[in-house]
Short mmCIF file of C-alpha atoms in Angstrom, two decimals:
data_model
loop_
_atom_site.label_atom_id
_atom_site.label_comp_id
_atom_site.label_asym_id
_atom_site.label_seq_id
_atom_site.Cartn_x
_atom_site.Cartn_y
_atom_site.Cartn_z
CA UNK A 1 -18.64 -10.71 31.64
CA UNK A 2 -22.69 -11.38 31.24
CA UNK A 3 -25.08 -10.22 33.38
CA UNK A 4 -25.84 -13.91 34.97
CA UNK A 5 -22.08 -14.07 36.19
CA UNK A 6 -22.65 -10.76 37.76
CA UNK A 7 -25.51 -11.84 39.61
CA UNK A 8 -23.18 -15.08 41.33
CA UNK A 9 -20.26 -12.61 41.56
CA UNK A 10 -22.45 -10.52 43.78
CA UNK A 11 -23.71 -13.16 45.74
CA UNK A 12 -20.47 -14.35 46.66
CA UNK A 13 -19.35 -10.84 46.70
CA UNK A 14 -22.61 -10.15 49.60
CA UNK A 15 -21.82 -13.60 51.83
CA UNK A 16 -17.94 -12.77 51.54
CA UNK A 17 -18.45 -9.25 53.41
CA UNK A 18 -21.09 -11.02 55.92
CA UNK A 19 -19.07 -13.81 57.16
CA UNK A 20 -15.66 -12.91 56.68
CA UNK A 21 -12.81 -12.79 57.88
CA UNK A 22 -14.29 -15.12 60.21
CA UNK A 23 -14.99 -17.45 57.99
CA UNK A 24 -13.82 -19.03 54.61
CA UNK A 25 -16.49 -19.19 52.15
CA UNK A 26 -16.37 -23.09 50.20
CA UNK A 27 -17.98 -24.05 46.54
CA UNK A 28 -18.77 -27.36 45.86
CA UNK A 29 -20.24 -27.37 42.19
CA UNK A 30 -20.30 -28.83 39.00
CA UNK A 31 -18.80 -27.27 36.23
CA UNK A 32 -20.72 -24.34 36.46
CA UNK A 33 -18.38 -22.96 39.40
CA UNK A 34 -15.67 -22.83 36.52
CA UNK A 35 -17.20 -20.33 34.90
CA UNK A 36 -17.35 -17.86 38.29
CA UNK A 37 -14.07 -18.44 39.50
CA UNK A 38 -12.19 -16.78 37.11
CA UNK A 39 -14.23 -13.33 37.72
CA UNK A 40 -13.77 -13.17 41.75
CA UNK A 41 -12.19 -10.37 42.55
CA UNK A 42 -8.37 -10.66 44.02
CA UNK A 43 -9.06 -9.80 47.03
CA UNK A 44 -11.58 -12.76 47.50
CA UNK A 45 -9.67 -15.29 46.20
CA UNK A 46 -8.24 -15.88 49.48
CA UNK A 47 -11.23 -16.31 51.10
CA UNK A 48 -13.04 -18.41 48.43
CA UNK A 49 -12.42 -21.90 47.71
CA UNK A 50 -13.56 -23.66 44.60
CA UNK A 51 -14.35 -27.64 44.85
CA UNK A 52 -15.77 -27.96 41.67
CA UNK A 53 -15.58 -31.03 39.03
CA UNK A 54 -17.10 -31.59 35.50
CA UNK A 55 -20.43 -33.61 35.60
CA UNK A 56 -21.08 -34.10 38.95
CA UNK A 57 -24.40 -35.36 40.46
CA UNK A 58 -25.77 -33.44 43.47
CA UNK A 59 -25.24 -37.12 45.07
CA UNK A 60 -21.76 -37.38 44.26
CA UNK A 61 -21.49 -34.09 45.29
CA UNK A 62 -22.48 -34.85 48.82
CA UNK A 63 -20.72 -37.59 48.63
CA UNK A 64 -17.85 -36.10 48.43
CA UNK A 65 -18.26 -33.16 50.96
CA UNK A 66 -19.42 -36.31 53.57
CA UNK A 67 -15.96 -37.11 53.00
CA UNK A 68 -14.09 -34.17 53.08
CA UNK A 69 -16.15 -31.84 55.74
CA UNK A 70 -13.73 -33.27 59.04
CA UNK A 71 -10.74 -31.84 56.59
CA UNK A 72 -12.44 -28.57 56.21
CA UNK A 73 -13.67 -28.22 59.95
CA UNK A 74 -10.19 -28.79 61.56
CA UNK A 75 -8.44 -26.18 59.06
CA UNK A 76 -10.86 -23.51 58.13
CA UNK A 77 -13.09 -23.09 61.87
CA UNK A 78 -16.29 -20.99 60.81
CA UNK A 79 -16.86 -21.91 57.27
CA UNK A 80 -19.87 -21.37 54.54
CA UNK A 81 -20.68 -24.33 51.94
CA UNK A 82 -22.63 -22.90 48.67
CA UNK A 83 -23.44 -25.98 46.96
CA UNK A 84 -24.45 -25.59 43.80
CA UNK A 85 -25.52 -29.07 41.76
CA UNK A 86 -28.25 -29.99 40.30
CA UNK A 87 -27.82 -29.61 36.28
CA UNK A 88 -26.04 -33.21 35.90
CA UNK A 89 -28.97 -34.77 38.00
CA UNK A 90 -32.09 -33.08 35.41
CA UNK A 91 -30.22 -34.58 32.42
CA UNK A 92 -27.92 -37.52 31.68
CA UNK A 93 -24.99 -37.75 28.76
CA UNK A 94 -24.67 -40.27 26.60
CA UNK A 95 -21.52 -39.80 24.29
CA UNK A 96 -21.30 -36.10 22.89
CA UNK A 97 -24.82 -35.42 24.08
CA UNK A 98 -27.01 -34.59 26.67
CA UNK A 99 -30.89 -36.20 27.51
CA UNK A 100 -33.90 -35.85 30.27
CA UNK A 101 -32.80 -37.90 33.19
CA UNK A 102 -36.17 -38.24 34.85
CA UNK A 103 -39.20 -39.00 32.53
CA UNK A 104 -41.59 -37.49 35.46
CA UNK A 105 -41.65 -34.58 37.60
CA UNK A 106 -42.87 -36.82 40.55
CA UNK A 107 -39.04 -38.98 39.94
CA UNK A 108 -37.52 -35.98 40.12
CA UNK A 109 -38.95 -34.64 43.19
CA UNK A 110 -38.32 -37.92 44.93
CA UNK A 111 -34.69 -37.84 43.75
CA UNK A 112 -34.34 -34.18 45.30
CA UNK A 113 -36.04 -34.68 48.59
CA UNK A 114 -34.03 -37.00 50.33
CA UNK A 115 -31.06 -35.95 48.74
CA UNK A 116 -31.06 -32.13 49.80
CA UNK A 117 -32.31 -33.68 53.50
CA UNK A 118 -29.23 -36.05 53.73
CA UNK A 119 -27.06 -32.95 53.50
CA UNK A 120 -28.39 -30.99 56.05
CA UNK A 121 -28.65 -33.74 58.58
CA UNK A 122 -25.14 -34.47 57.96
CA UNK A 123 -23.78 -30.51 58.30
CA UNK A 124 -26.39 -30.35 61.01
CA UNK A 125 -23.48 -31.96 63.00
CA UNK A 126 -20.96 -29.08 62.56
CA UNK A 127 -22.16 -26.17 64.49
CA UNK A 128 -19.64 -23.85 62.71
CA UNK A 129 -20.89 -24.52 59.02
CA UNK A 130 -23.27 -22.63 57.26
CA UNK A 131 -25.08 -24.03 53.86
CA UNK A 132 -26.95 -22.48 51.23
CA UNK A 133 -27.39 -24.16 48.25
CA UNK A 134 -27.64 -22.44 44.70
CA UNK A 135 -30.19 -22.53 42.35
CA UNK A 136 -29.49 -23.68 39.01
CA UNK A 137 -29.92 -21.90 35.10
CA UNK A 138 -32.46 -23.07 32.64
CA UNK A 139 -31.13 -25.81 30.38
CA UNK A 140 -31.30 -26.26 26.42
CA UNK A 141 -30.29 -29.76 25.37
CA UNK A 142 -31.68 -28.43 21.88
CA UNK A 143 -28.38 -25.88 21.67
CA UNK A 144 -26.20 -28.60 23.28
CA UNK A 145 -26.97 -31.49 20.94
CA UNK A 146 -27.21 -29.26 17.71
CA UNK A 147 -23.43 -27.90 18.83
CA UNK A 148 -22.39 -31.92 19.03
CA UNK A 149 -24.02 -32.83 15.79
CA UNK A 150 -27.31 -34.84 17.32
CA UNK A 151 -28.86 -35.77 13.99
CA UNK A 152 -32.61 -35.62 16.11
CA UNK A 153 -31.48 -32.32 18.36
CA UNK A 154 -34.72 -31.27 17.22
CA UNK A 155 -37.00 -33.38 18.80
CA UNK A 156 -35.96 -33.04 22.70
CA UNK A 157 -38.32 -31.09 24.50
CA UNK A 158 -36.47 -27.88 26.24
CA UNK A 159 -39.70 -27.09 28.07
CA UNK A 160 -39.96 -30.65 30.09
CA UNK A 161 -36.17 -30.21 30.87
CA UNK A 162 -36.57 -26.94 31.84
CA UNK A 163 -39.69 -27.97 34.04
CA UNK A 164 -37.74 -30.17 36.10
CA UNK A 165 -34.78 -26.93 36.45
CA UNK A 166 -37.95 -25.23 37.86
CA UNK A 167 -38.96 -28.31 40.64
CA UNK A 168 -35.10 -28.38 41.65
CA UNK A 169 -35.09 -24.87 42.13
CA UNK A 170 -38.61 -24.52 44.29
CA UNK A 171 -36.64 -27.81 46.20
CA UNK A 172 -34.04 -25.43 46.74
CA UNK A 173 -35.96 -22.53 47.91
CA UNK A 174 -37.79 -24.98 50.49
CA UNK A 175 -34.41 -26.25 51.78
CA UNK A 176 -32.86 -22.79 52.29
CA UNK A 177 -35.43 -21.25 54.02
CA UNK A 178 -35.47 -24.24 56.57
CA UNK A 179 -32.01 -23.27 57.14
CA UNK A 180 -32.47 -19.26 57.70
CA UNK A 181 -29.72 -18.51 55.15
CA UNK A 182 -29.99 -14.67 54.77
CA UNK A 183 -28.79 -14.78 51.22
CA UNK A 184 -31.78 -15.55 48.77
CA UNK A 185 -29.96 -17.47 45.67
CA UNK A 186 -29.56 -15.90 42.45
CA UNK A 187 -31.88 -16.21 39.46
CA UNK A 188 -29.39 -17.06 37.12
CA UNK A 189 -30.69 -17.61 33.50
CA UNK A 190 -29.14 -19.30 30.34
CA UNK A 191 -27.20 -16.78 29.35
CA UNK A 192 -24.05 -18.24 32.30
CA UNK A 193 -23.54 -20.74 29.13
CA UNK A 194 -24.21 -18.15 26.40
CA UNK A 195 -21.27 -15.79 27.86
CA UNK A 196 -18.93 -19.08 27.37
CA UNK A 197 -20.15 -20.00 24.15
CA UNK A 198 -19.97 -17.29 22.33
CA UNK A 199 -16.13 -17.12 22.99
CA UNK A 200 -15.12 -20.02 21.51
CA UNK A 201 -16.70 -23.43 19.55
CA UNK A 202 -13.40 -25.67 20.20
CA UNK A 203 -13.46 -28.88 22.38
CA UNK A 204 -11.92 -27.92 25.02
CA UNK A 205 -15.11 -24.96 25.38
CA UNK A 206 -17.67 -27.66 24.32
CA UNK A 207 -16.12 -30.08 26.60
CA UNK A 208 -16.24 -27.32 29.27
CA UNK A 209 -19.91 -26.59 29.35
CA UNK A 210 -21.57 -30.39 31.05
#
C-alpha cells in the first residue's frame, strides 16, 4: 500500500473513531474512492459506505447526493458525507485521453464557487449530516496520454493542470473551514495513481484510473 493511501486510510480511520457508532461515515467520489476501499480495515467496513462512480463531475456528484440524501437521512440518522470530486471537473476525456477542462484559472474558480456553495446550502437542511470535502492529488495528463498512445502527450502542460488541482484545493480549504470540520483533508500526492499503476498496464487498470 503507498504512503498517499495511508494518509486517506487514516483520515477515515480518525473521523470513523470520532463519530461512530453514532454515525455512519458516507463517500461520494469519483474513481479515486476505488482505490481506498479495498484497504479499510474490516472492522470499518460496516461503518463506511462507498458511493463512488468512474468519471464523475463534482456537479454530477451533487447531483446525485441531492437525490439520494432523504434515502440516507431516514436509514442511517447521524451521518458524515466526505465528498471527494474534483479531478473529472480540472480535465475532460476525449476517447483514450485526458485534456485541461478550463483554459483559465478565473473559469475554474467560477466553476468551483457556486458549486461547493450549492452543496452546503442543500445539507444545510439536514441537521444530522456532517460534510467535509476532500482535497484532490496532483494530475499528469503527460503519464496518462503517453500510457494511451497520445501521439502529442508531450506537449500538454502538467504545470497549468496541476495549477488548477491547486485553486480546487485552496476552494476546498475555504469551504471546510466555513463548516468547522475538525478533520483537516489529506495532502494526498500523485503517487494514489502510481501505487495502481505500477501493478498492472492492462485495460481494465488503465480503464480504472479516470
Amino acid at each position: 500500500m503507498s504512503c498517499e493511501i495511508k494518509k486517506i486510510q487514516k483520515y477515515l480511520e480518525k473521523v470513523n473513531l470520532t463519530f461512530a457508532p453514532s454515525s455512519t461515515i458516507i463517500v461520494c467520489s469519483d474513481s479515486k474512492g476505488r482505490y481506498i476501499r479495498p484497504h479499510i480495515p474490516p472492522q470499518y467496513r460496516q461503518i463506511v459506505q462507498w458511493h463512488v462512480k468512474s468519471g464523475r463531475t463534482t456537479e454530477e456528484g451533487i447531483r446525485y447526493l441531492e437525490r439520494e440524501i432523504p434515502n440516507f437521512s431516514r436509514h442511517h440518522g447521524q451521518i458524515v458525507i466526505l465528498f471527494w470530486h474534483g479531478t473529472c471537473d480540472v480535465t475532460k476525456k476525449i476517447g483514450p485521453h485526458i485534456y485541461l477542462k478550463h483554459k483559465k484559472e478565473a473559469d475554474a474558480t467560477d466553476y468551483w464557487h457556486p458549486k461547493y456553495s450549492r452543496l452546503v446550502e442543500i445539507l444545510s437542511s439536514y441537521p444530522t449530516i456532517k460534510l467535509a470535502i476532500l482535497e484532490i492529488p496532483p494530475i499528469s495528463t503527460k503519464i496518462w496520454n503517453k500510457m494511451h498512445g497520445h501521439d502529442s502527450w508531450e506537449i500538454i502542460d502538467d504545470e497549468e493542470v496541476n495549477k488548477q488541482v491547486h485553486l480546487h484545493n485552496e476552494i476546498v480549504q475555504e469551504v471546510n473551514a466555513s463548516l468547522n470540520f475538525n478533520f483537516i483533508s489529506p495532502k494526498v500526492q500523485n503517487g494514489l495513481l502510481k501505487s495502481n499503476k505500477r501493478k498492472s498496464y492492462s485495460k481494465e487498470k488503465k480503464k480504472a484510473l479516470y
